[in-house]
PDB file of C-alpha atoms in Angstrom:
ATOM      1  CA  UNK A   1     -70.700 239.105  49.483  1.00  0.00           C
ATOM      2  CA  UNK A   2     -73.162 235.945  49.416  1.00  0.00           C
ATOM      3  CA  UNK A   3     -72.084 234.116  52.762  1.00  0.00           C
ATOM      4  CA  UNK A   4     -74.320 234.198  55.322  1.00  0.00           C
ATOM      5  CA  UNK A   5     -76.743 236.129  53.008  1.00  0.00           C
ATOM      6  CA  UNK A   6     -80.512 234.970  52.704  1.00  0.00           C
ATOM      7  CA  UNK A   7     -81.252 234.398  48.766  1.00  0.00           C
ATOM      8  CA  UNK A   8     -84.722 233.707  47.227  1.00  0.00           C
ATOM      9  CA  UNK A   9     -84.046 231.628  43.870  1.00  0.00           C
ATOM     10  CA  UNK A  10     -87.596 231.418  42.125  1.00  0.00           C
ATOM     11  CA  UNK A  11     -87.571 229.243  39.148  1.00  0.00           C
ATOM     12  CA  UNK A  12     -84.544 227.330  41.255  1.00  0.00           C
ATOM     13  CA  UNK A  13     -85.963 223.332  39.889  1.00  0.00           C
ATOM     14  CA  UNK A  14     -84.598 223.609  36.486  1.00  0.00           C
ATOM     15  CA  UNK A  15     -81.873 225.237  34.132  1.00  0.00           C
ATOM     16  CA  UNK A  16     -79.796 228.424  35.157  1.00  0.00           C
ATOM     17  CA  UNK A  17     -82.206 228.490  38.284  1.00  0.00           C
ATOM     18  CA  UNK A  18     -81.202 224.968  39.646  1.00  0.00           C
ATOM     19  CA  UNK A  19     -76.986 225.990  38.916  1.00  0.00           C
ATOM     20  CA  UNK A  20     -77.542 229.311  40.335  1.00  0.00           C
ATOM     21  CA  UNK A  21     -79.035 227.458  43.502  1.00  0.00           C
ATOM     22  CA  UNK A  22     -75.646 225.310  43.426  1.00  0.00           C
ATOM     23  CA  UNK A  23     -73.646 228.372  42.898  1.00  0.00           C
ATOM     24  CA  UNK A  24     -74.913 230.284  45.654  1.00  0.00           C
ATOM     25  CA  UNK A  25     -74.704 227.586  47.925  1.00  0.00           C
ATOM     26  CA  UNK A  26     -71.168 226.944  47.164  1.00  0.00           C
ATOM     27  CA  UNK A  27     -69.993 230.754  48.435  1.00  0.00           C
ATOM     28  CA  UNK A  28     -72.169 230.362  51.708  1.00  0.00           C
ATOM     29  CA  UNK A  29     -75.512 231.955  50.872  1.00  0.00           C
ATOM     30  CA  UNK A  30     -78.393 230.745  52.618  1.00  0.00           C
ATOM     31  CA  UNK A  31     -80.951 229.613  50.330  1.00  0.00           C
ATOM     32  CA  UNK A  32     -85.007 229.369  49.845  1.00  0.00           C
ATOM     33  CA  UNK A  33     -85.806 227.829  46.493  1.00  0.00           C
ATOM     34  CA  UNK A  34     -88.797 228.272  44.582  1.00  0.00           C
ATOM     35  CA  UNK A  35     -90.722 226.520  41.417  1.00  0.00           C
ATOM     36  CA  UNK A  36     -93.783 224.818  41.213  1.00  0.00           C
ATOM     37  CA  UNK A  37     -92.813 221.095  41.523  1.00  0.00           C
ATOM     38  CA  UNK A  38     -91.945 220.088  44.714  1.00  0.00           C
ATOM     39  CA  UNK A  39     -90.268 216.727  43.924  1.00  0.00           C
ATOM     40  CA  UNK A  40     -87.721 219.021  41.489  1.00  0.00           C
ATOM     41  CA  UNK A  41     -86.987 220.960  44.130  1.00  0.00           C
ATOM     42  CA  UNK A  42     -87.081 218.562  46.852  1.00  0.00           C
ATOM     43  CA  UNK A  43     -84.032 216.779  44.620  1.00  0.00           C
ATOM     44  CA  UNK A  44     -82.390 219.811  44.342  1.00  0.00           C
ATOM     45  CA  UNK A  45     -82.332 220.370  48.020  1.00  0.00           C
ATOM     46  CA  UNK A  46     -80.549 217.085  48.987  1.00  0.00           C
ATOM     47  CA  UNK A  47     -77.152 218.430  46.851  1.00  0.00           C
ATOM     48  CA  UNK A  48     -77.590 221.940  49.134  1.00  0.00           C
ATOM     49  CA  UNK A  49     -76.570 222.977  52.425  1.00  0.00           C
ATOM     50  CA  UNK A  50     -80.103 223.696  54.318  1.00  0.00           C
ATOM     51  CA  UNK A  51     -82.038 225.381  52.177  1.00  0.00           C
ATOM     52  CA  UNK A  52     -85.536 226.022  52.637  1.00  0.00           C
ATOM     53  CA  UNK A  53     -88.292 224.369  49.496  1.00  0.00           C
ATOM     54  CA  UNK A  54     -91.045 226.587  48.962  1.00  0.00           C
ATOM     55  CA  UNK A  55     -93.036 225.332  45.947  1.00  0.00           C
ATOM     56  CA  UNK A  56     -94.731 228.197  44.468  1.00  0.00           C
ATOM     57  CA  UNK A  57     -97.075 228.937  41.283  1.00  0.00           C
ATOM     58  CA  UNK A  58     -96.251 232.625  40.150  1.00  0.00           C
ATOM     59  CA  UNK A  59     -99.283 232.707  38.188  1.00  0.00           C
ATOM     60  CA  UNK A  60    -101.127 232.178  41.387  1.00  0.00           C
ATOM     61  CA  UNK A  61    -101.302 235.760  43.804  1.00  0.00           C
ATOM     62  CA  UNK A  62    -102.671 233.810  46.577  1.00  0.00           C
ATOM     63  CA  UNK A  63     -99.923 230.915  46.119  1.00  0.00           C
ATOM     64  CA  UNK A  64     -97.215 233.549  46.046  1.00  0.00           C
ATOM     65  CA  UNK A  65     -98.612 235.589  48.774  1.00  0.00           C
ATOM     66  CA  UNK A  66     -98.475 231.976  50.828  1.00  0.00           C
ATOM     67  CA  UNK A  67     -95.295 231.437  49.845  1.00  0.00           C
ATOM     68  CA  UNK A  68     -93.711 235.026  50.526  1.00  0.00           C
ATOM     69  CA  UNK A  69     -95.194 234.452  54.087  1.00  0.00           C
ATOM     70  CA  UNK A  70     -93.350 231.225  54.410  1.00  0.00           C
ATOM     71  CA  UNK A  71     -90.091 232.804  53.200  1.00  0.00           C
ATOM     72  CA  UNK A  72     -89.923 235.957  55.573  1.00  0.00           C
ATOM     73  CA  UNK A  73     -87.489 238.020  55.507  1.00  0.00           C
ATOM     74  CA  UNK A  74     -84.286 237.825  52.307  1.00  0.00           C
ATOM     75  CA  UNK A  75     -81.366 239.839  51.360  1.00  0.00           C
ATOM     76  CA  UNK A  76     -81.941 239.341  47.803  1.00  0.00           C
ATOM     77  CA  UNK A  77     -84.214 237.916  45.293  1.00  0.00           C
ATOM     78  CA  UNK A  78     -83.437 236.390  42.105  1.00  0.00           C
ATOM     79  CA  UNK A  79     -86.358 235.916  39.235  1.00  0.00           C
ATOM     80  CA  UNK A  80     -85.289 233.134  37.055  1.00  0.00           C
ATOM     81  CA  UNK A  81     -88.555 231.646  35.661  1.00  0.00           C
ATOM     82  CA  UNK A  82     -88.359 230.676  31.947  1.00  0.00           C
ATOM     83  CA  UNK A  83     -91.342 229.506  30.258  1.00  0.00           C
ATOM     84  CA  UNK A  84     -91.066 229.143  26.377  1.00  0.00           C
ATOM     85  CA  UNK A  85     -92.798 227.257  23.474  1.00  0.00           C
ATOM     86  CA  UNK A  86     -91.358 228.115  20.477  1.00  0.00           C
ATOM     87  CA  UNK A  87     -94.473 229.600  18.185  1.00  0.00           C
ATOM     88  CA  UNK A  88     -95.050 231.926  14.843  1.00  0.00           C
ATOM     89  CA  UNK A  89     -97.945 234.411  14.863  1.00  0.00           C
ATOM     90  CA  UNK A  90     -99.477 232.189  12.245  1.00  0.00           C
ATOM     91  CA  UNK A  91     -99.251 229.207  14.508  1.00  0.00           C
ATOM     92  CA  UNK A  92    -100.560 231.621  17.231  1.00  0.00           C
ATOM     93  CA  UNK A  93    -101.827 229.143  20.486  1.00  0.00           C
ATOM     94  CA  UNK A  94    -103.461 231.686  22.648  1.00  0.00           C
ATOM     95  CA  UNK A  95    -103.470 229.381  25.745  1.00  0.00           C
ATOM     96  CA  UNK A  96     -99.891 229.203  25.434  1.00  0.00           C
ATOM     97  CA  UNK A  97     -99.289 232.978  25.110  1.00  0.00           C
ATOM     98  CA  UNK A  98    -101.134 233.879  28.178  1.00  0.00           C
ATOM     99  CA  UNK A  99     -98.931 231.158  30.061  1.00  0.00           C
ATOM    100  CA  UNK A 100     -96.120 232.367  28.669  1.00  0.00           C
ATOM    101  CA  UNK A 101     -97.062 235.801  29.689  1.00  0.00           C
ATOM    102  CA  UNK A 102     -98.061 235.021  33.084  1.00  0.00           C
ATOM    103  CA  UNK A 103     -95.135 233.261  34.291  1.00  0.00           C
ATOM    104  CA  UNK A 104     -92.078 235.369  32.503  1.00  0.00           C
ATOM    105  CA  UNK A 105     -93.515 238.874  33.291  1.00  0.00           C
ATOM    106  CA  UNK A 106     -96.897 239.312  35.635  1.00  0.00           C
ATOM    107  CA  UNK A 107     -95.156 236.184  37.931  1.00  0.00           C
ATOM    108  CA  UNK A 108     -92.530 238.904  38.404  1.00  0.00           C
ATOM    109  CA  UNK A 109     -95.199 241.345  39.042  1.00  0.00           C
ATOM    110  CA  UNK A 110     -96.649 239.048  41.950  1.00  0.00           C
ATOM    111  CA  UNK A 111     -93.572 238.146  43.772  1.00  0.00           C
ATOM    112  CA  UNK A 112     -91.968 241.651  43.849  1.00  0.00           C
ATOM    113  CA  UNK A 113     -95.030 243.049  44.725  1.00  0.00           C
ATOM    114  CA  UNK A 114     -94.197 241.599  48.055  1.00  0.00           C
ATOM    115  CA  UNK A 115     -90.461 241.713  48.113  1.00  0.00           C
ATOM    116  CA  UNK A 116     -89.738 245.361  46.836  1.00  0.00           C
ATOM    117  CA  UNK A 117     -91.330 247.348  49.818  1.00  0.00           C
ATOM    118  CA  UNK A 118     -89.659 245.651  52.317  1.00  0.00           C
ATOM    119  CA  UNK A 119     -86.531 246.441  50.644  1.00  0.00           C
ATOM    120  CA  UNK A 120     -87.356 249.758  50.437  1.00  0.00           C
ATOM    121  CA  UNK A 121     -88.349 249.944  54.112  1.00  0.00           C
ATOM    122  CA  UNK A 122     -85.280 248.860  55.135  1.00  0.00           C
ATOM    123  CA  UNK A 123     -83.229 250.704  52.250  1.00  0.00           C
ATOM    124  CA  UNK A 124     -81.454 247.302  51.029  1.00  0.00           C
ATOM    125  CA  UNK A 125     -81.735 244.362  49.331  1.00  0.00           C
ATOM    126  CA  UNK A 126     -80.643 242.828  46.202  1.00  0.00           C
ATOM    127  CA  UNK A 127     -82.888 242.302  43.065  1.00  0.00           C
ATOM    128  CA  UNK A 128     -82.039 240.271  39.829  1.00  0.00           C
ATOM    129  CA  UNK A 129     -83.921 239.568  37.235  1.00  0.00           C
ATOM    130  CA  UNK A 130     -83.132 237.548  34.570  1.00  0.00           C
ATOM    131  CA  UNK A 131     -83.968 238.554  30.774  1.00  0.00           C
ATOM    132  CA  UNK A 132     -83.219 237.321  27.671  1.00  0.00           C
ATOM    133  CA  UNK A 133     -81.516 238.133  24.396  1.00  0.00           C
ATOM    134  CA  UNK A 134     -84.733 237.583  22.449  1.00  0.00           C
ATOM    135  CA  UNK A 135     -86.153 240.475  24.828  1.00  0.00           C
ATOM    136  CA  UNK A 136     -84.039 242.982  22.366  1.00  0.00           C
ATOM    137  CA  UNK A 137     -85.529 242.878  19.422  1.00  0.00           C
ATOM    138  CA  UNK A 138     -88.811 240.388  17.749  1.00  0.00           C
ATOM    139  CA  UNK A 139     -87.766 237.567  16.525  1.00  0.00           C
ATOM    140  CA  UNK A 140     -88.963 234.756  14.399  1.00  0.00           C
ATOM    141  CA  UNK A 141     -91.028 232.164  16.493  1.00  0.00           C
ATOM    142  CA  UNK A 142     -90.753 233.995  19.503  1.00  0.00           C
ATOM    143  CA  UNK A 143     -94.305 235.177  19.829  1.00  0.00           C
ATOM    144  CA  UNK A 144     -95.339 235.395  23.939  1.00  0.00           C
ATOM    145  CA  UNK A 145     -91.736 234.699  24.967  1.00  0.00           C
ATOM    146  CA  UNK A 146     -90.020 237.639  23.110  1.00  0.00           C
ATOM    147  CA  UNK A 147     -92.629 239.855  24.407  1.00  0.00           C
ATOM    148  CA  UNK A 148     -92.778 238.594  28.082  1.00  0.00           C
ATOM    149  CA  UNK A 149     -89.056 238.882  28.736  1.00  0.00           C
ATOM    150  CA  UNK A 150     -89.124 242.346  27.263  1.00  0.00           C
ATOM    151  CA  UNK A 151     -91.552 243.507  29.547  1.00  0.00           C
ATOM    152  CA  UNK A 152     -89.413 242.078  32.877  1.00  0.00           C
ATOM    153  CA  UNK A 153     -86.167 243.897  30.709  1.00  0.00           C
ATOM    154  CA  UNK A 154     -88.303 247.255  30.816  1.00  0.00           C
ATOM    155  CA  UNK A 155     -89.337 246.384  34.751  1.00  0.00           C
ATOM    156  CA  UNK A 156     -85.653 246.156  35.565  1.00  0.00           C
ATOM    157  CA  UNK A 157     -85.351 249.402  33.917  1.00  0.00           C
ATOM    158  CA  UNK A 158     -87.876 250.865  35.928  1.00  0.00           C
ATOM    159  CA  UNK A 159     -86.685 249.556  39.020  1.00  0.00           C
ATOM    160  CA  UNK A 160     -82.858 250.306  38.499  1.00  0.00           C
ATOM    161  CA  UNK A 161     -84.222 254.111  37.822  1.00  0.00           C
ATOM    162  CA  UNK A 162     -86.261 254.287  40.815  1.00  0.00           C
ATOM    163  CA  UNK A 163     -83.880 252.610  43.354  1.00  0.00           C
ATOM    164  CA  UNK A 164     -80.461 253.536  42.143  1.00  0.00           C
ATOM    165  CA  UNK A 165     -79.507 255.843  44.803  1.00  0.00           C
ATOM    166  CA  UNK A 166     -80.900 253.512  47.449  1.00  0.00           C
ATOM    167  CA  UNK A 167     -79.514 250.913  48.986  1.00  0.00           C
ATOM    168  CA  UNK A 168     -81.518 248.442  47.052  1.00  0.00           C
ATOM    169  CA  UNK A 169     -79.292 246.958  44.237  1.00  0.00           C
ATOM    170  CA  UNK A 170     -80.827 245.904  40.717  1.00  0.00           C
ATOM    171  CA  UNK A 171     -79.584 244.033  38.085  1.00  0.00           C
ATOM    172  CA  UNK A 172     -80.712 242.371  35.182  1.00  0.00           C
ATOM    173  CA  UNK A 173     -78.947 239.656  33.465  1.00  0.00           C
ATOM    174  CA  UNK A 174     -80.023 238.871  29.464  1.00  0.00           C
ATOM    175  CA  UNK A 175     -78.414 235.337  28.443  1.00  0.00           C
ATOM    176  CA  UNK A 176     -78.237 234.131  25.222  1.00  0.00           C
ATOM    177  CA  UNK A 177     -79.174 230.485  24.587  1.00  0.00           C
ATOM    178  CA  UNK A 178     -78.844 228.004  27.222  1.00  0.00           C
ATOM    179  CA  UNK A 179     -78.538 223.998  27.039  1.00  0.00           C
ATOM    180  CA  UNK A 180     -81.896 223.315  29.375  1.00  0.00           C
ATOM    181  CA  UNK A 181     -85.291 221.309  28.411  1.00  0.00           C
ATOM    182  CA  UNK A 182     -86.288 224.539  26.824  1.00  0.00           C
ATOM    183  CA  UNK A 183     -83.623 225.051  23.768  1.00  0.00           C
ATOM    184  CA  UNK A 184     -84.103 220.954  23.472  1.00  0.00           C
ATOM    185  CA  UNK A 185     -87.807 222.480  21.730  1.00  0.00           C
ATOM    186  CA  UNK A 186     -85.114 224.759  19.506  1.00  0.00           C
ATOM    187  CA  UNK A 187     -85.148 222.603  15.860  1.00  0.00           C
ATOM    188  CA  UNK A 188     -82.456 225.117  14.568  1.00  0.00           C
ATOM    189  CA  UNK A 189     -78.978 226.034  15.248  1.00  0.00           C
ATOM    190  CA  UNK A 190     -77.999 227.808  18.391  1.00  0.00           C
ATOM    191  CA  UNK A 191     -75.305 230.247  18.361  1.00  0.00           C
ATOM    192  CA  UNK A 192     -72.805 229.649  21.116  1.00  0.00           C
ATOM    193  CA  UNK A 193     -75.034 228.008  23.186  1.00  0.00           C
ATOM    194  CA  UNK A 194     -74.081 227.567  27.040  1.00  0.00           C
ATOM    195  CA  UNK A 195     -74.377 225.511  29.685  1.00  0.00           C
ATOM    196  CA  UNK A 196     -76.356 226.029  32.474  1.00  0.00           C
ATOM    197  CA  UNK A 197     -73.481 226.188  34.918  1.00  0.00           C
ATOM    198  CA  UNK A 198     -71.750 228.056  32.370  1.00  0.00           C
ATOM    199  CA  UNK A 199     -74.278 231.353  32.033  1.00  0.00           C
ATOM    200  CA  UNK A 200     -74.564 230.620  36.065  1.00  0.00           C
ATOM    201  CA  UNK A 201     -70.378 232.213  36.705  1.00  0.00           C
ATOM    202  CA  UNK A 202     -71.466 234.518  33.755  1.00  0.00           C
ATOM    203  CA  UNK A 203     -74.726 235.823  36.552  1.00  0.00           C
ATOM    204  CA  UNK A 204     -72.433 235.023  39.881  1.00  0.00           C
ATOM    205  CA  UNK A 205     -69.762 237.180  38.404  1.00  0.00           C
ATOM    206  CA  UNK A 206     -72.192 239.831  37.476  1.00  0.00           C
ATOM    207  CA  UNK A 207     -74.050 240.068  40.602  1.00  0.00           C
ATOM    208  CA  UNK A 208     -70.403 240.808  42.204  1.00  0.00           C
ATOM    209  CA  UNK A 209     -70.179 243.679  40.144  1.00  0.00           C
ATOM    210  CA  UNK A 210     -71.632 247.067  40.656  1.00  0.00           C
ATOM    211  CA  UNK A 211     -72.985 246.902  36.925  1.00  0.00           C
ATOM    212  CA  UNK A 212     -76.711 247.051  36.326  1.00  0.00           C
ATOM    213  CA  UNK A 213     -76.852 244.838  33.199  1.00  0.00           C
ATOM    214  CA  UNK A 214     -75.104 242.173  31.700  1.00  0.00           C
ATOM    215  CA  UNK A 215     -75.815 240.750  28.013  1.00  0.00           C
ATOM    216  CA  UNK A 216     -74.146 237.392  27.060  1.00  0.00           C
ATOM    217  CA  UNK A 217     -71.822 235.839  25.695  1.00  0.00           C
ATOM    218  CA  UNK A 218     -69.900 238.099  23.970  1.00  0.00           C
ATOM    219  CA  UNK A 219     -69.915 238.553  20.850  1.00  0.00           C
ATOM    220  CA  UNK A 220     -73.737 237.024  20.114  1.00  0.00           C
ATOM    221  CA  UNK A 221     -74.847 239.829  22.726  1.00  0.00           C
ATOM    222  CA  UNK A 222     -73.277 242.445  20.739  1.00  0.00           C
ATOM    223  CA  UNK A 223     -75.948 241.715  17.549  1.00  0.00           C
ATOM    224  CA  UNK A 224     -79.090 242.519  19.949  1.00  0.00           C
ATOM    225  CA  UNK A 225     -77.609 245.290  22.023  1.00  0.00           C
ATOM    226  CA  UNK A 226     -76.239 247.218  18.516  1.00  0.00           C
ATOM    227  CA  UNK A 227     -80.091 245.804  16.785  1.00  0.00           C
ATOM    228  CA  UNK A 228     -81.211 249.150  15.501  1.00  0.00           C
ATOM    229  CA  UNK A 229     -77.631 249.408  13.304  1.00  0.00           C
ATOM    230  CA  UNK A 230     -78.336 245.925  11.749  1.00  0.00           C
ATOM    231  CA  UNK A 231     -81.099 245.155   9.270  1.00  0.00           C
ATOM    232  CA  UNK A 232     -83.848 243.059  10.282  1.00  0.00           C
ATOM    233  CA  UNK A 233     -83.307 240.683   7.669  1.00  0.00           C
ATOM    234  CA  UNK A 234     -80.427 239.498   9.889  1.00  0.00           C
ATOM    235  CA  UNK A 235     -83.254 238.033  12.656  1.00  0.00           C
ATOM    236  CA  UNK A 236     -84.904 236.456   9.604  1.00  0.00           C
ATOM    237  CA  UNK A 237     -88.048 239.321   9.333  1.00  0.00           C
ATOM    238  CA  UNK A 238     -87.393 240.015   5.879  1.00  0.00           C
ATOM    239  CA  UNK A 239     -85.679 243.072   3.918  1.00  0.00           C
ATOM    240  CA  UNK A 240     -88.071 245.819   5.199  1.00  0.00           C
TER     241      UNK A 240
END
């Protein structure tokens, strides 16, 4: 289903983005990839077929307006930005909220703002989005991150409600934790923690399927998607 098809990776320099890039390339997509450092993505590019680099800021409107100009028309669109500092509401760093904010959810906001009606136009297309576990439920030292991935999970919702009997396909993908520069800021234990290229045949798989979301691994994923069975003690926010 990928070969020959026109895929926009944003968020394609690092992580799940960069093996997803690698992934798609492999089974014949054609590929634009999208981040904000050129030199990241520049690198990336010399390991792919032809793709096409199109740094981007999805904080920026007028930088992703630019960019979705550059890009033209796509097939499908995958949202893979990740931007977390680990933080406590009593450690609360409201510069790094807002970024947080910006690029997890309202970057979302920007780019499909210019790639869902021209899927709808032409009744197809292929959205994913990727979520997180910690979108579930609050956690403990997820403040901005928790919340930000939440509001793309509800988005998907939205979006998968809307479009369902189209032809535009949405899916949302909520991984767990994931060996990248961002878990490195983790100074706790991970549970079954991934590899990039790991969680990236955990999405690849997915996006073959006709399902509209996937939770991972199995059974970690179970503990967030069962969370209002299980006391909230077990995410560490006490006995009430």
């Amino acid at each position: 289903m990928f070969d020959g098809q026109r895929y926009w990776i944003i968020g394609a320099s690092e992580g799940l983005g960069r093996a997803l890039a690698m992934a798609l390339d492999a089974r014949g997509a054609r590929l634009v990839i999208s981040a904000r450092s050129r030199d990241r993505l520049e690198e990336l590019a010399k390991t792919l077929s032809d793709p096409l680099v199109v740094p981007m800021d999805v904080t920026d409107r007028v930088s992703v307006a630019q960019a979705a100009s550059e890009v033209g028309q796509i097939d499908g669109v995958i949202y893979c930005v990740g931007l977390y500092q680990p933080m406590t509401a009593q450690e609360w760093n409201a510069e790094q909220v807002e970024a947080m904010c910006a690029a997890n959810f309202t970057g979302a906001v920007h780019v499909l703002g210019h790639v869902v009606p021209d899927f709808v136009s032409k009744n197809a297309g292929h959205i994913v989005l990727i979520g997180s576990l910690a979108g579930f439920r609050g956690l403990p030292g997820a403040i901005g991150y928790g919340a930000s991935k939440a509001g793309l999970m509800h988005l998907a919702d939205t979006l998968y409600a809307d479009l369902r009997h189209s032809g535009v396909k949405v899916q949302l993908m909520n991984p767990g934790f994931i060996k990248t520069r961002l878990t490195e800021k983790n100074d706790f234990a991970m549970p079954q923690l991934m590899s990039a290229e790991k969680a990236a045949g955990t999405v690849m798989r997915a996006m073959e399927s006709g399902r509209f979301q996937t939770n991972f691994p199995a059974p970690f994923a179970w503990l967030f998607r069962l969370r209002h069975l299980v006391p909230r003690w077990v995410f560490g926010g006490g006995a009430k």
